[in-house]
Amino acid sequence: MPLYDLPVDQLRTYRPDVAEPEDFDEFWAGTLDDARRHPLGLQVLPVASGLRTVEVFDVTFAGFGGHPIKAWYTRPAGVAGDLPVVVQYQAYGGGRGLAHERTLWANAGYAYLFMEPRGQGSTWGNGGQTPDPVGNGPARPGSMTRGILDPREHYYRRLFTDGVRAVEAARALPGVDGSRVIVTGISQGGGVTLAVAGLVPDLVGVMADVPFLCHIRRGAEISPQDPYLEVAGYLAVQRNHVEQAFRTLSYIDAVNFARRANAPALVSVGLMDQICPPSTVYAAVNHYGSRSGGPRPDVDVVEYPFNDHEGGDAHQQARQLAWVAERFGA
Amino acid sequence: MPLYDLPVDQLRTYRPDVAEPEDFDEFWAGTLDDARRHPLGLQVLPVASGLRTVEVFDVTFAGFGGHPIKAWYTRPAGVAGDLPVVVQYQAYGGGRGLAHERTLWANAGYAYLFMEPRGQGSTWGNGGQTPDPVGNGPARPGSMTRGILDPREHYYRRLFTDGVRAVEAARALPGVDGSRVIVTGISQGGGVTLAVAGLVPDLVGVMADVPFLCHIRRGAEISPQDPYLEVAGYLAVQRNHVEQAFRTLSYIDAVNFARRANAPALVSVGLMDQICPPSTVYAAVNHYGSRSGGPRPDVDVVEYPFNDHEGGDAHQQARQLAWVAERFGA
Amino acid sequence: MPLYDLPVDQLRTYRPDVAEPEDFDEFWAGTLDDARRHPLGLQVLPVASGLRTVEVFDVTFAGFGGHPIKAWYTRPAGVAGDLPVVVQYQAYGGGRGLAHERTLWANAGYAYLFMEPRGQGSTWGNGGQTPDPVGNGPARPGSMTRGILDPREHYYRRLFTDGVRAVEAARALPGVDGSRVIVTGISQGGGVTLAVAGLVPDLVGVMADVPFLCHIRRGAEISPQDPYLEVAGYLAVQRNHVEQAFRTLSYIDAVNFARRANAPALVSVGLMDQICPPSTVYAAVNHYGSRSGGPRPDVDVVEYPFNDHEGGDAHQQARQLAWVAERFGA
Amino acid sequence: MPLYDLPVDQLRTYRPDVAEPEDFDEFWAGTLDDARRHPLGLQVLPVASGLRTVEVFDVTFAGFGGHPIKAWYTRPAGVAGDLPVVVQYQAYGGGRGLAHERTLWANAGYAYLFMEPRGQGSTWGNGGQTPDPVGNGPARPGSMTRGILDPREHYYRRLFTDGVRAVEAARALPGVDGSRVIVTGISQGGGVTLAVAGLVPDLVGVMADVPFLCHIRRGAEISPQDPYLEVAGYLAVQRNHVEQAFRTLSYIDAVNFARRANAPALVSVGLMDQICPPSTVYAAVNHYGSRSGGPRPDVDVVEYPFNDHEGGDAHQQARQLAWVAERFGA
Amino acid sequence: MPLYDLPVDQLRTYRPDVAEPEDFDEFWAGTLDDARRHPLGLQVLPVASGLRTVEVFDVTFAGFGGHPIKAWYTRPAGVAGDLPVVVQYQAYGGGRGLAHERTLWANAGYAYLFMEPRGQGSTWGNGGQTPDPVGNGPARPGSMTRGILDPREHYYRRLFTDGVRAVEAARALPGVDGSRVIVTGISQGGGVTLAVAGLVPDLVGVMADVPFLCHIRRGAEISPQDPYLEVAGYLAVQRNHVEQAFRTLSYIDAVNFARRANAPALVSVGLMDQICPPSTVYAAVNHYGSRSGGPRPDVDVVEYPFNDHEGGDAHQQARQLAWVAERFGA
Amino acid sequence: MPLYDLPVDQLRTYRPDVAEPEDFDEFWAGTLDDARRHPLGLQVLPVASGLRTVEVFDVTFAGFGGHPIKAWYTRPAGVAGDLPVVVQYQAYGGGRGLAHERTLWANAGYAYLFMEPRGQGSTWGNGGQTPDPVGNGPARPGSMTRGILDPREHYYRRLFTDGVRAVEAARALPGVDGSRVIVTGISQGGGVTLAVAGLVPDLVGVMADVPFLCHIRRGAEISPQDPYLEVAGYLAVQRNHVEQAFRTLSYIDAVNFARRANAPALVSVGLMDQICPPSTVYAAVNHYGSRSGGPRPDVDVVEYPFNDHEGGDAHQQARQLAWVAERFGA
């Protein structure tokens, strides 16, 4: 697929106005407070995965509303002592899959927690087990328009909260050095990563690949594909909801979280990405840390000039292996 | 699109084995009992629709779980006395839309209640307002796989219950002769129609157009399109759930309701229908009434030999106008 | 489908040069004179539609060349006296369908005449009956290139003349107050509406939804879909006909009619409309009434920011119900 | 595209019932009589084509209704004496194009007349100039449904008559030996070829490639593409016209002409042809000559097992060069 | 995508005639002899992959013609002693990618060699480095028609030879117990797996997932997608090569290798697989070992009833982990 | 397909920086020197084509590496004396087909040599016979990425050399006036034409239609289709090869050859061309002859405003017939 978004020189400095509600910080502070009223309820069960160099644990913890969230915890086998931890969030429609799929960071010598998104997990890959016990208003299939008329009810309020709780769960895992946490994810996982980066103040690093959920209105206006198309499609039916919907979405726009982030970041972008248009990714990049209250954190951007949404894939993982090693002082 | 299902002579006698759980009747009796524990909570508010020959009311009633369900009630303006009533269920992804879209049966001189499906209503048309407050397990976008591992949690348990409650609401509306009820619907609405036909014993007639949800396993195996494809797609990920999923779906397969129906029926089928394959429709037709406990009710089938899922459209409506007039003795 | 035309702020002021032949007015005056030499030949036959609140009449009148044109006339049942009338033109490829589909404006209390396009009516919907007895040169399938080398032979010369005659027929219907006429239509129907608005001087209102046939050259250059693509496709074969074809089309470009209109207008536009690009609609809007010879008439534009060619659908109808009530002083 | 029609061994003996009207012969006799009441009006004008080895003439003759039909006449330059002639009919949507495209048979040493189809000629290729001055009822874009309710008005009544007149024109051309005529065509041209083979009793040979218009009902039921899809699409709208439409089409079904043919034939078929399914071609092959009143003429069938509608292309031409040389005793 | 191949009960017993050349065994014996005349040239270089639990080596060995073939060798870090080894062949168009992608079997405690296909490796994934220094005749893009007119020149003669040499390389690796080798692969890799199973007599196990290259003629006739479509597309152009092409392909048809295999096998099949139709997979399964000269080896088949070519993915890997553990006595 | 590239007024003056390697001239001088070390090996065999006005010869000559290249030589039959010659290069994926397809320029009175591209010829049309005996690195299917990491190994180094040798072969043919040579081609053939125009100093004319291979980087960035997409697709996998690949491609970019051309040119461009975007064609046009060392040669550009890659087809041939007649003084 050809280039279709802004020219690359304009992309690199693209820093659009992105709507931010005045009560954004209270909203999220209150949301996290509510979630933390539920005990974390961490369960960590060893799993016979058939692997020998990696230990696997089936993890459950309480996310938003105290709802149980499933994750895999993997770590190098036979290593004593607390390890720094990488926390990853799954992409849209995927589940945690099977444990033997989640070994990269354990192979690299770290603790690793892979959280799956609630209520998804059955569109591709090898499946998930986490329900989303919250219903929805009249929505279009998919997650984007569940709760679109009220930020308190929006799906991503729950998922981002789960993401913060996953960091807390990771810190509570046996064998983890909770002072050293890096968060990461691809696409939706990259959006959650940026959200967590804006909500958790003491991360060591943030790695967001082709992140979704940045500058959502632009995404809905120029992306020809789901999931941004879910928003456009919803508004093509619910024609009177445009303003209300984008008001809701401003509470979960990853750009607004990115502004508040203070940890160094490694971000990748596909210049031919039709699912997460590069301008939406650069919107987050160029706002990153602007409201962190401190010095602007470093943001390394890796452009993949001929890639669609698959982005850098294992090439980006190779960069991340080095970047993480440097951050963790490994 | 060309013919792709069985040859037409085989279709007309196609009467496959369709799995039916042994506790099907108890399951549904219990489900309706539970729903009826909630008061019907009927609200009927007049609406200024801009129309003069038709009166419009905004209706809310308690469906499954006592959840509020929205509908339009329309009737000829200025007509005193109780009218027989047509109850219609909306198709997949649609909402009740705007009231001035729902005038056909009022124009024909009847009371008319148009119920929208919960949690849908934002995929096409002019929108809906009914939430589905129940969450879901790890599902594929859409309604088909919400609750697919447990019939008690499946979406269509709720929707079919809403459909039965809609008949009860229709009978309780002011100006309705509750002894004369015909149910109808297209596609998903046709599936709900057949379900209601199997659950409500005293209907005057049943009109199901290109009904969805009949012989679901076959639909999932041969239809190349959503929503049957939602099931196939789910099972392509959740590879171990095949038996469990189809066990759940046997509780909501419209063929099993059709067996229990006792009212005369008018059914339409598109022989080139790719969304609801004609063999699945004929499966319901050829089982219709076989377990009604009485004589086999009449079933008129109207074939549209060159139609896909649009079926007979206004041509079928013309047939229905005559059929309803005859049933209602109008 | 994403935004692909001009940015919205440029759309709103887009007022391009659109070619207009010097003899445009004579051409159309002569055309209408010729048509009026044929008697109107109005036939109005009552129809047993199965409806009770609406009376239905099968209408035939003489259009271009005296050819018989079919329409439905519906009105509220049992209402004596002359009613103001809404005249609607059908969209591309559709027919008048069945009478019970054409009740909206009768339900709203008005007389309503729904005219079908000659020689079309078999592509979607429920069918038409009006032939086009005029043949065509070497054309591409569809109406756009029938007669493309000579404005006197072009299909839309005939259809627009039919549209003017439909107003005359509407005024001659029993029970119609001919001093109060509003014309309307969607897509091709919107193009006919604008043409009639430029040819009939005493209309009360003009409602054009996502109108086709405005700034046809731009449409042929930027729309990826039929029917504008018919023109592009024709010129891809008949490579030497570019100038001659667009000269012909300048006689039937709705922008040139819109310039001459003097009645207030309500226009809708889908900003993601791929069939009738929003810039072509705004070309008509921003030229509307500029050559009316009087003050610029009011033009209300309703933008549907996330809609393709389906535009506002019932939402726009709701606006029209109010707008018509105001115009008709109802 | 894969095999999708009958298995090849069933194809080779496929000889289905194809409806034939009882007055088929009178209908066509009368049609040709009417056409012959118009003088042939043959015009033959030399053209400066830029070619030297081939002479080119622009031909016009009177077809159905006396309407002027355009063709190219090419022959080897500088050859005195009367040559046997190949008459070809163009495929659907094409025109005669430019003269230098029509040299194959002249290069082979024969006279060659290439006739274009009326009213088409602007969909692909380099264009046509022949109008079809006859209008149409409410039709779907394309030729298949023009006049579909009455065989006297159907487009192919006119085109087949043009085809017969083209043979008569060819025989009247200067430099042609009218006793030696072979007709040929691809797709629609193959359908016309078979029709002419059934209507003209003294042809030397018949070459039909991937012929269209054979067993039209089956084509409409199993082909996923235009032009058979035009019929299916029309009937999806005009739902009550099924029987009437196929009655009309029985008058122009090439199978019914093939039955009456008496000249030897060379037919090609693509076993993966989605536009003209191989079973429809074999229907014509296996009925060929069955009502010729004489011995069954030879039919050579060339199967292209992996070809879609492009069929044998130049490979088939090579076979035809040899076949024609043998027939013409060249 | 729906079921489109034979019904499942016919699939399970489908054992078609598949053409086998009389000199199949000599051909391959000679081919392997030639290859073995080149020294194996094994190079094993340690790689800094960033991983800690897995050791990675960059492997080069001499394949067909002595050409250098690239592979990754991974094994659990810090494990002394010789390990049983899994040898895997990559799917069509992929390369070996980056080493950290190839850790599954090392994590499971085995030595693992992942060979990439020559001259491919740039269509998806993270790239390959192995050239194919042999040119090709007039071919269609892709590997299937390179050398299609002569089995000695066909691409898969080279690739299968590389596959056999990969087993020999694996046995020669430091730290490998060469008496315990299992071969595996997906799609093309599954085809190579079956070929190696027929050429190497002393394997411990064979795991082929949704294997390509089985019963190639049927694949070319019924699969709508590349790479089988490469064959169909080639023959649609080179219309005279049908017999010659399939004769060549009979030398590389995996069914003919499967007949000769003697090791137990685990095979997976997607019943909705459009790339490798399930009947082609069952053709190999049902012929497996029939010419092994010994008792029929065990073949376990795992059906994925709703999967296309993605097959069982990680679910199948889980089964393989158990199956391999049993075979290796681990 | 709509306009999608630069506006037409910008196209006409579009003269972008196109990278040119500093050793471009040495590279090509050396390449041609090497090729000429092989004897031309011209073979000219008469062919029984079935044609009479045109003589046909099967030609083989030594191209790059001395590899045999196939061509057709056609000329008017029975014409003594040396004729000026047109040399044509085939488009991507095509072969020379059958001789009777290649008669246009012979019919026009000239000698004509039609060369086919090595290793292609099996994607469309009637086939080719020329192998490419050179292998390739890890490539994507197709020619564009064969040798993409080294200009000495790139496919188009060989094909362009073949093109130059074709001119030399044409000049050596019996019956050819070697002082009068015009080269031509469509798409890939147009790219070869421009390359030859830059490498052969004494041509009479150059006719390139919708030429491929001009400003390749832009093509890879904006064309949505193969073959430019082959480059984009390759780089989406081989993510580290961007600079190296475009360095290689700068040696075969037709813009760099066009700069060096000194013969008058006739170029055609489709303004809606999605395969060879019009801006890439204009890049070549506007650089044409800028480094010829002499006065800028005439370049006539013919725009086809509504054409995709089919361009002018026979219309352009008609222009070429006149243009060639003028150049050859015919």
mmCIF file of C-alpha atoms in Angstrom, chain B residues 20 24 190-191 193-199 206 214 253-263 265 267 280-292 296-297 299:
data_model
loop_
_atom_site.group_PDB
_atom_site.id
_atom_site.type_symbol
_atom_site.label_atom_id
_atom_site.label_comp_id
_atom_site.label_asym_id
_atom_site.label_seq_id
_atom_site.Cartn_x
_atom_site.Cartn_y
_atom_site.Cartn_z
ATOM 1 C CA GLU B 20 -31.348 -30.348 20.350
ATOM 2 C CA PHE B 24 -34.304 -27.429 25.941
ATOM 3 C CA GLY B 190 -36.807 -13.735 11.456
ATOM 4 C CA GLY B 191 -34.800 -15.850 13.856
ATOM 5 C CA THR B 193 -39.749 -14.515 15.174
ATOM 6 C CA LEU B 194 -39.293 -18.270 15.000
ATOM 7 C CA ALA B 195 -38.045 -18.379 18.577
ATOM 8 C CA VAL B 196 -41.072 -16.483 19.784
ATOM 9 C CA ALA B 197 -43.257 -18.760 17.686
ATOM 10 C CA GLY B 198 -41.879 -21.683 19.670
ATOM 11 C CA LEU B 199 -42.236 -19.974 23.049
ATOM 12 C CA VAL B 206 -45.728 -16.002 12.190
ATOM 13 C CA CYS B 214 -31.576 -21.700 11.737
ATOM 14 C CA ASP B 253 -31.080 -22.617 17.193
ATOM 15 C CA ALA B 254 -34.280 -21.424 15.583
ATOM 16 C CA VAL B 255 -34.920 -24.883 14.173
ATOM 17 C CA ASN B 256 -35.543 -26.132 17.686
ATOM 18 C CA PHE B 257 -38.063 -23.390 18.301
ATOM 19 C CA ALA B 258 -39.687 -23.911 14.924
ATOM 20 C CA ARG B 259 -40.385 -27.535 15.835
ATOM 21 C CA ARG B 260 -42.525 -26.323 18.726
ATOM 22 C CA ALA B 261 -44.467 -23.645 16.854
ATOM 23 C CA ASN B 262 -48.187 -24.092 16.320
ATOM 24 C CA ALA B 263 -49.290 -20.966 14.462
ATOM 25 C CA ALA B 265 -46.422 -19.301 9.102
ATOM 26 C CA VAL B 267 -41.652 -17.750 5.342
ATOM 27 C CA THR B 280 -30.769 -23.362 6.738
ATOM 28 C CA VAL B 281 -34.110 -21.702 6.110
ATOM 29 C CA TYR B 282 -35.601 -24.880 4.724
ATOM 30 C CA ALA B 283 -34.281 -26.763 7.740
ATOM 31 C CA ALA B 284 -36.571 -24.606 9.864
ATOM 32 C CA VAL B 285 -39.444 -24.814 7.395
ATOM 33 C CA ASN B 286 -39.343 -28.576 7.146
ATOM 34 C CA HIS B 287 -39.175 -29.041 10.912
ATOM 35 C CA TYR B 288 -41.801 -26.403 11.594
ATOM 36 C CA GLY B 289 -44.450 -27.578 13.994
ATOM 37 C CA SER B 290 -43.192 -31.143 14.174
ATOM 38 C CA ARG B 291 -43.221 -31.016 17.971
ATOM 39 C CA SER B 292 -46.148 -28.656 18.376
ATOM 40 C CA ARG B 296 -48.834 -29.466 11.608
ATOM 41 C CA PRO B 297 -49.552 -25.791 11.106
ATOM 42 C CA VAL B 299 -46.335 -23.007 6.323
#
